Coordinates of N, CA and C in Angstrom, one line a residue:
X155 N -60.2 -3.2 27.5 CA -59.9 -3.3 26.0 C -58.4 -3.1 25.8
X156 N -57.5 -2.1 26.4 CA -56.2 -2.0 26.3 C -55.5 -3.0 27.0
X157 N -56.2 -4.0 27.4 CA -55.2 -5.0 28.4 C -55.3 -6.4 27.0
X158 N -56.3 -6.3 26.2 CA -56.2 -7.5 25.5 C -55.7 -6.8 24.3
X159 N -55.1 -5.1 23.7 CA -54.9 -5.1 23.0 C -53.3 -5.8 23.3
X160 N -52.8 -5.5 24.4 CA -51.3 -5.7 24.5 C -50.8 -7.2 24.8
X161 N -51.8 -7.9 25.4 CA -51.8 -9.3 25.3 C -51.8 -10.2 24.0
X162 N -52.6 -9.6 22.9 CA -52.3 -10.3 21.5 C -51.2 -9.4 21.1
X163 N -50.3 -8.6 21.7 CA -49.2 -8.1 21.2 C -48.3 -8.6 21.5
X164 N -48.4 -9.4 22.4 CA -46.9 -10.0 23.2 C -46.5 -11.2 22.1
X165 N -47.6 -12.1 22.0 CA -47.5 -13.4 21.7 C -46.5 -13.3 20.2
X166 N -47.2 -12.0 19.5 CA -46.9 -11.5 18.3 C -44.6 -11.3 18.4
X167 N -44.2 -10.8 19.3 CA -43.0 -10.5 19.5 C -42.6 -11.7 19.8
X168 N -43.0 -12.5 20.2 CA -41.8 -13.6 21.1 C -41.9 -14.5 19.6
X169 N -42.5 -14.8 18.8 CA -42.6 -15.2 17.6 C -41.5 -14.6 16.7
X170 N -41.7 -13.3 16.4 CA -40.5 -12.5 15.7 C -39.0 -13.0 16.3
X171 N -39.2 -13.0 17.5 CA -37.8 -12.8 18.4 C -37.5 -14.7 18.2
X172 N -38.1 -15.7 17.4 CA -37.9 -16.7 17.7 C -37.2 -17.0 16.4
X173 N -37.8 -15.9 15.2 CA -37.5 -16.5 13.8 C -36.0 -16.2 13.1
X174 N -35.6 -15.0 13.7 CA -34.5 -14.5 13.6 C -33.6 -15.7 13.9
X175 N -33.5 -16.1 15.4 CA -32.5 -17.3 15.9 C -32.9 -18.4 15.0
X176 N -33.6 -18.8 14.4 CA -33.7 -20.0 13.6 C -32.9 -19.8 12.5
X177 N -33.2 -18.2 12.1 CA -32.1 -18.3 10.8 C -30.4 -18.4 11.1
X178 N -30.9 -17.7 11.7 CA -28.8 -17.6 12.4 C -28.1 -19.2 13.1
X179 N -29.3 -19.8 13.4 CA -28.9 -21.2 13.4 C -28.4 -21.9 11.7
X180 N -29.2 -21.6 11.1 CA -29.3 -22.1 9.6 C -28.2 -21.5 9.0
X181 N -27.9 -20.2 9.2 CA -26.5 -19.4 8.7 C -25.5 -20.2 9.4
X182 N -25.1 -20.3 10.7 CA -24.8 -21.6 11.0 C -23.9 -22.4 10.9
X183 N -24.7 -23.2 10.4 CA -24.9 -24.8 10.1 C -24.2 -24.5 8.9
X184 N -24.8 -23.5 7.7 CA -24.0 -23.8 6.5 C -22.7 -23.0 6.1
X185 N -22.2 -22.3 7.3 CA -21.2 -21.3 7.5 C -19.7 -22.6 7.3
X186 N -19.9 -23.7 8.1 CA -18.9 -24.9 8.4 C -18.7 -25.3 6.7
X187 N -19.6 -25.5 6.3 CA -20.1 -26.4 5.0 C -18.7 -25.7 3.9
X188 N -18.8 -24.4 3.7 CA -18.6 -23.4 2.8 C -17.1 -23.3 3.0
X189 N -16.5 -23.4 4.0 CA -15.4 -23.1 4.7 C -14.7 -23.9 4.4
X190 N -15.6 -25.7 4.5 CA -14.7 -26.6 4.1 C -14.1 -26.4 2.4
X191 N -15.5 -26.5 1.7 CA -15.2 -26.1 0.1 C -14.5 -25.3 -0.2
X192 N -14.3 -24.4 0.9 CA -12.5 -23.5 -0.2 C -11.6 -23.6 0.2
X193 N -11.3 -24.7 1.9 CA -10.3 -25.1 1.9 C -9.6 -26.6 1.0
X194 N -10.8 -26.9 0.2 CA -10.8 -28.7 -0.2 C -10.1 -28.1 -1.6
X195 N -10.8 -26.6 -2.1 CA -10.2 -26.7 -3.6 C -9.4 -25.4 -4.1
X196 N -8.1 -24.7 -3.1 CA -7.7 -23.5 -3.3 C -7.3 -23.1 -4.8
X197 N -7.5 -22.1 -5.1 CA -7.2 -21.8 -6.5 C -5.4 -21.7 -6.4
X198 N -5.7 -21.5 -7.5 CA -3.8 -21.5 -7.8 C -3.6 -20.5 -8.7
X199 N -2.7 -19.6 -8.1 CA -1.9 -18.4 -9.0 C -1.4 -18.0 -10.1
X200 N -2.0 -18.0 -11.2 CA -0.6 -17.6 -12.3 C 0.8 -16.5 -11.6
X201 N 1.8 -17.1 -12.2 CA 3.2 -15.8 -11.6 C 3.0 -14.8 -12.5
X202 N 2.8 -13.6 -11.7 CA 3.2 -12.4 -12.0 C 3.9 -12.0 -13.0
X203 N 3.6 -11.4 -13.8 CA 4.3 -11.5 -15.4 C 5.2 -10.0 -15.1
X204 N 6.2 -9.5 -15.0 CA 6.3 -7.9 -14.8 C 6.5 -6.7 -15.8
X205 N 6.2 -5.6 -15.6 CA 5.8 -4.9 -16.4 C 7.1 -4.2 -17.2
X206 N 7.2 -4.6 -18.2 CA 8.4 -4.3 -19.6 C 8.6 -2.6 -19.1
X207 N 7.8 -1.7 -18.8 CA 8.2 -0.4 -19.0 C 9.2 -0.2 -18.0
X208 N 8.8 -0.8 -16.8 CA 9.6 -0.9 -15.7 C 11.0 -1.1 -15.6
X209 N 11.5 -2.3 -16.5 CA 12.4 -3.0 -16.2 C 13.3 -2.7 -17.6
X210 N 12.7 -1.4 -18.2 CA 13.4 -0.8 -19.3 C 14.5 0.0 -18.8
X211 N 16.0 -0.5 -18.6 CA 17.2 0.5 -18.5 C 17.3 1.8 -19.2
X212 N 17.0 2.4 -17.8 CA 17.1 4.2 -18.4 C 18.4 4.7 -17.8
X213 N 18.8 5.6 -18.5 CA 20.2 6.5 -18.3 C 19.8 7.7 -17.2
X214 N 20.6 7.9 -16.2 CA 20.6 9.0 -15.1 C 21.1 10.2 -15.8
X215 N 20.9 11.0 -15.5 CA 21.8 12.6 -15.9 C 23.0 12.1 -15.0
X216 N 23.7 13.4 -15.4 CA 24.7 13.7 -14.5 C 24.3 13.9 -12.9
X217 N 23.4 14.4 -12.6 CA 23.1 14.7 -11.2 C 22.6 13.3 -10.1
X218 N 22.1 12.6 -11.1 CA 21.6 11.5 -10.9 C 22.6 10.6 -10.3
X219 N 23.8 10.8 -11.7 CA 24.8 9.0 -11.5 C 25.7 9.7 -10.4
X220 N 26.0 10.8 -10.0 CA 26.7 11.2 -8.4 C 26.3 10.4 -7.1
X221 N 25.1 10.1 -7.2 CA 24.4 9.5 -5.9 C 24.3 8.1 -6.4
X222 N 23.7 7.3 -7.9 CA 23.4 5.7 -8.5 C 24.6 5.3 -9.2
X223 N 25.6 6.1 -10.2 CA 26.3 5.8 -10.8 C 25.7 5.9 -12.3
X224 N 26.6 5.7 -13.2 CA 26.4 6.3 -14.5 C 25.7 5.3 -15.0
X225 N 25.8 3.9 -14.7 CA 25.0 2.8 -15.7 C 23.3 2.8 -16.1
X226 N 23.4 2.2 -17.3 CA 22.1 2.3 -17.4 C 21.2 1.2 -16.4
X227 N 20.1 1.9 -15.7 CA 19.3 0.8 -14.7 C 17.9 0.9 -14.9
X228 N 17.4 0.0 -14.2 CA 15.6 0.1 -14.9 C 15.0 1.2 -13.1
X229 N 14.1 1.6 -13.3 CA 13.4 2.5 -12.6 C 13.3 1.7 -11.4
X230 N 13.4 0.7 -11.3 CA 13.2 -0.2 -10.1 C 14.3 -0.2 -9.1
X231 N 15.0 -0.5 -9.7 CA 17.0 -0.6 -9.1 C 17.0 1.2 -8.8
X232 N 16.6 1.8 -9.6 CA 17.6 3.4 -9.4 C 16.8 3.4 -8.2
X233 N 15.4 3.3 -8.0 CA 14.3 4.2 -6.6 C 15.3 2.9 -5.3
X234 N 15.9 1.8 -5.5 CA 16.1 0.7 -4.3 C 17.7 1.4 -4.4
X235 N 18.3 2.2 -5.3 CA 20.1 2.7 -4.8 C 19.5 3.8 -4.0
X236 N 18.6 4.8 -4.4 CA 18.4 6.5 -4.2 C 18.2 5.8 -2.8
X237 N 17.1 4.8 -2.7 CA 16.9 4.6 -1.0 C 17.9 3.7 0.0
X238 N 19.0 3.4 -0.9 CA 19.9 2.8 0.0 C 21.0 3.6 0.3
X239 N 21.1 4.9 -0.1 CA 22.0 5.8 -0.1 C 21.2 7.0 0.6
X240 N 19.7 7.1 0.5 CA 19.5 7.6 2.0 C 19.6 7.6 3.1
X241 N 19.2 5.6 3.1 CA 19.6 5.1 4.5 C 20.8 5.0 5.0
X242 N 21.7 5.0 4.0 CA 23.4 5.0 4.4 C 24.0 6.2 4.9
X243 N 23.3 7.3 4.6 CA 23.8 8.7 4.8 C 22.6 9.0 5.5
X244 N 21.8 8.1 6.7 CA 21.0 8.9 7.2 C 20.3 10.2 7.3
X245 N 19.4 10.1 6.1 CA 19.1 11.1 5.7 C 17.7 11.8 5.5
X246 N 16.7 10.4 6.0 CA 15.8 10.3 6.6 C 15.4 11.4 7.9
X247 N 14.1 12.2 7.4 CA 14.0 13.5 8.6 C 13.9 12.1 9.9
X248 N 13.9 12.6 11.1 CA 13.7 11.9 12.7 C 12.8 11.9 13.1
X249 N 11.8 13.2 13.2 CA 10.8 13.4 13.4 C 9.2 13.0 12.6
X250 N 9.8 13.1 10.8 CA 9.0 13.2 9.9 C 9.3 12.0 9.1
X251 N 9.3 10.7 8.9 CA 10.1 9.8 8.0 C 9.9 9.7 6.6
X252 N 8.6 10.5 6.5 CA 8.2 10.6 5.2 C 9.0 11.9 4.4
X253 N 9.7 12.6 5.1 CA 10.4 13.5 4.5 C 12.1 13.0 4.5
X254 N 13.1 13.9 3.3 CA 13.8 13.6 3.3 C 15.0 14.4 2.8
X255 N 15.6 14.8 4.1 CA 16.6 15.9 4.4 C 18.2 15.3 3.1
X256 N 18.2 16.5 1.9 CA 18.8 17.0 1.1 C 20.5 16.9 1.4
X257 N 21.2 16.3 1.2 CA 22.6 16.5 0.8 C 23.0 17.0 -0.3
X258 N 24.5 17.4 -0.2 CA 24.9 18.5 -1.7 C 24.4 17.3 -2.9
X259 N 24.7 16.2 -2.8 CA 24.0 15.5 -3.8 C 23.2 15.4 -4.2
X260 N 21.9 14.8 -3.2 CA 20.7 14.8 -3.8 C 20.0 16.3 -3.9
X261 N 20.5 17.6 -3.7 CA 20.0 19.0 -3.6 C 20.3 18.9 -5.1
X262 N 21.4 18.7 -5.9 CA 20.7 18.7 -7.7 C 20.2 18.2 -7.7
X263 N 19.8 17.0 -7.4 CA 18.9 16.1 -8.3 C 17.2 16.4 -7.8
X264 N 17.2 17.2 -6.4 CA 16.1 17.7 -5.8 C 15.5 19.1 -6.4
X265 N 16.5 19.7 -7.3 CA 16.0 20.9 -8.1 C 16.2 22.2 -6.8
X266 N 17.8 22.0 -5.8 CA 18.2 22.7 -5.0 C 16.8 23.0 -3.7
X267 N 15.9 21.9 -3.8 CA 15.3 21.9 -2.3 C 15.9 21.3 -1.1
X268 N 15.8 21.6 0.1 CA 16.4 21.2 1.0 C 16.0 19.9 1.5
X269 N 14.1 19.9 1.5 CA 13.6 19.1 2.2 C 12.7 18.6 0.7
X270 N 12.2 17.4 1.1 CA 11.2 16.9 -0.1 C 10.7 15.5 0.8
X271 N 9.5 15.3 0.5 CA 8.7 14.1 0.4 C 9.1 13.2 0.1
X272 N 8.6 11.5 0.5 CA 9.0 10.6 -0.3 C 8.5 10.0 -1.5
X273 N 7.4 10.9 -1.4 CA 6.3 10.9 -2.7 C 7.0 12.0 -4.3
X274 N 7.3 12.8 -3.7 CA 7.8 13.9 -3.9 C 9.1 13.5 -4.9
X275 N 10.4 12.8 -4.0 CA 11.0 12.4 -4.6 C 10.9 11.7 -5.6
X276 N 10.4 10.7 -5.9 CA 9.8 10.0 -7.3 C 9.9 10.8 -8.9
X277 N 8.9 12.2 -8.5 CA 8.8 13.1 -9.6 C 9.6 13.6 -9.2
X278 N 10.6 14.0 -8.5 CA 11.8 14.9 -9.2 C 12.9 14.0 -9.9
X279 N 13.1 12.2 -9.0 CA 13.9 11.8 -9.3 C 13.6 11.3 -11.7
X280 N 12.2 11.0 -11.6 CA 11.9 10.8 -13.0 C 12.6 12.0 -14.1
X281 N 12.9 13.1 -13.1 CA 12.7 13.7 -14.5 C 14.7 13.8 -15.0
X282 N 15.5 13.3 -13.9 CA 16.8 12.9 -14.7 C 16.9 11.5 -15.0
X283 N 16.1 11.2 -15.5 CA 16.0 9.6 -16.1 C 15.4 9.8 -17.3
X284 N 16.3 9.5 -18.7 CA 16.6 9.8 -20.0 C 16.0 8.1 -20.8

């Protein structure tokens, strides 16, 4: 009796084990189909509109225009001078790149820390921007 229960158990598996590959054939087949349709009709981009707050010229303090200069600049330009005058004065930690070793310049505008973040910098640099 245990030899015919396992004999109508076999037939039962190789059926299961057959239906699966039928679908994955089916997945497939319409895998090609789908691929072609979004290479036949790619969407198209609207341009990037950018954002007014941004590109609003703010005034440095004093501590600020020592390292950017006194003019007024939008938040965009001041974080692309503060970081081109890092990289000019190597100033970037060696070990840590995310940190960022203080000169007498940027130590006012750092609020007299030595070391700061590059995250970090951001909010100290916001708060001499008028």
């Amino acid at each position: 009796m245990a030899t015919a229960k396992k004999a109508a158990k076999k037939p039962a598996k190789k059926a299961a084990a057959k239906k699966p590959a039928k679908k994955a054939a089916k997945k497939a087949a319409k895998k090609p189909a789908k691929k072609a349709a979004k290479k036949a009709a790619p969407k198209k981009k609207a341009a990037r509109k950018p954002n007014a707050a941004f590109m609003k010229p703010v005034t440095p303090s004093a501590a600020l225009a020592a390292v950017i200069g006194d003019k007024p600049a939008p938040r965009t330009e001041v974080t692309s001078k503060i970081w081109a005058y890092i990289k000019k004065s190597g100033l970037q930690d060696k070990i840590n790149r995310r940190m960022i070793n203080a000169d007498d310049k940027l130590k006012a505008v750092f609020g007299g820390k030595k070391q700061v973040s590059m995250f970090e910098m951001t909010k100290l640099v916001s708060a001499h921007l008028k």
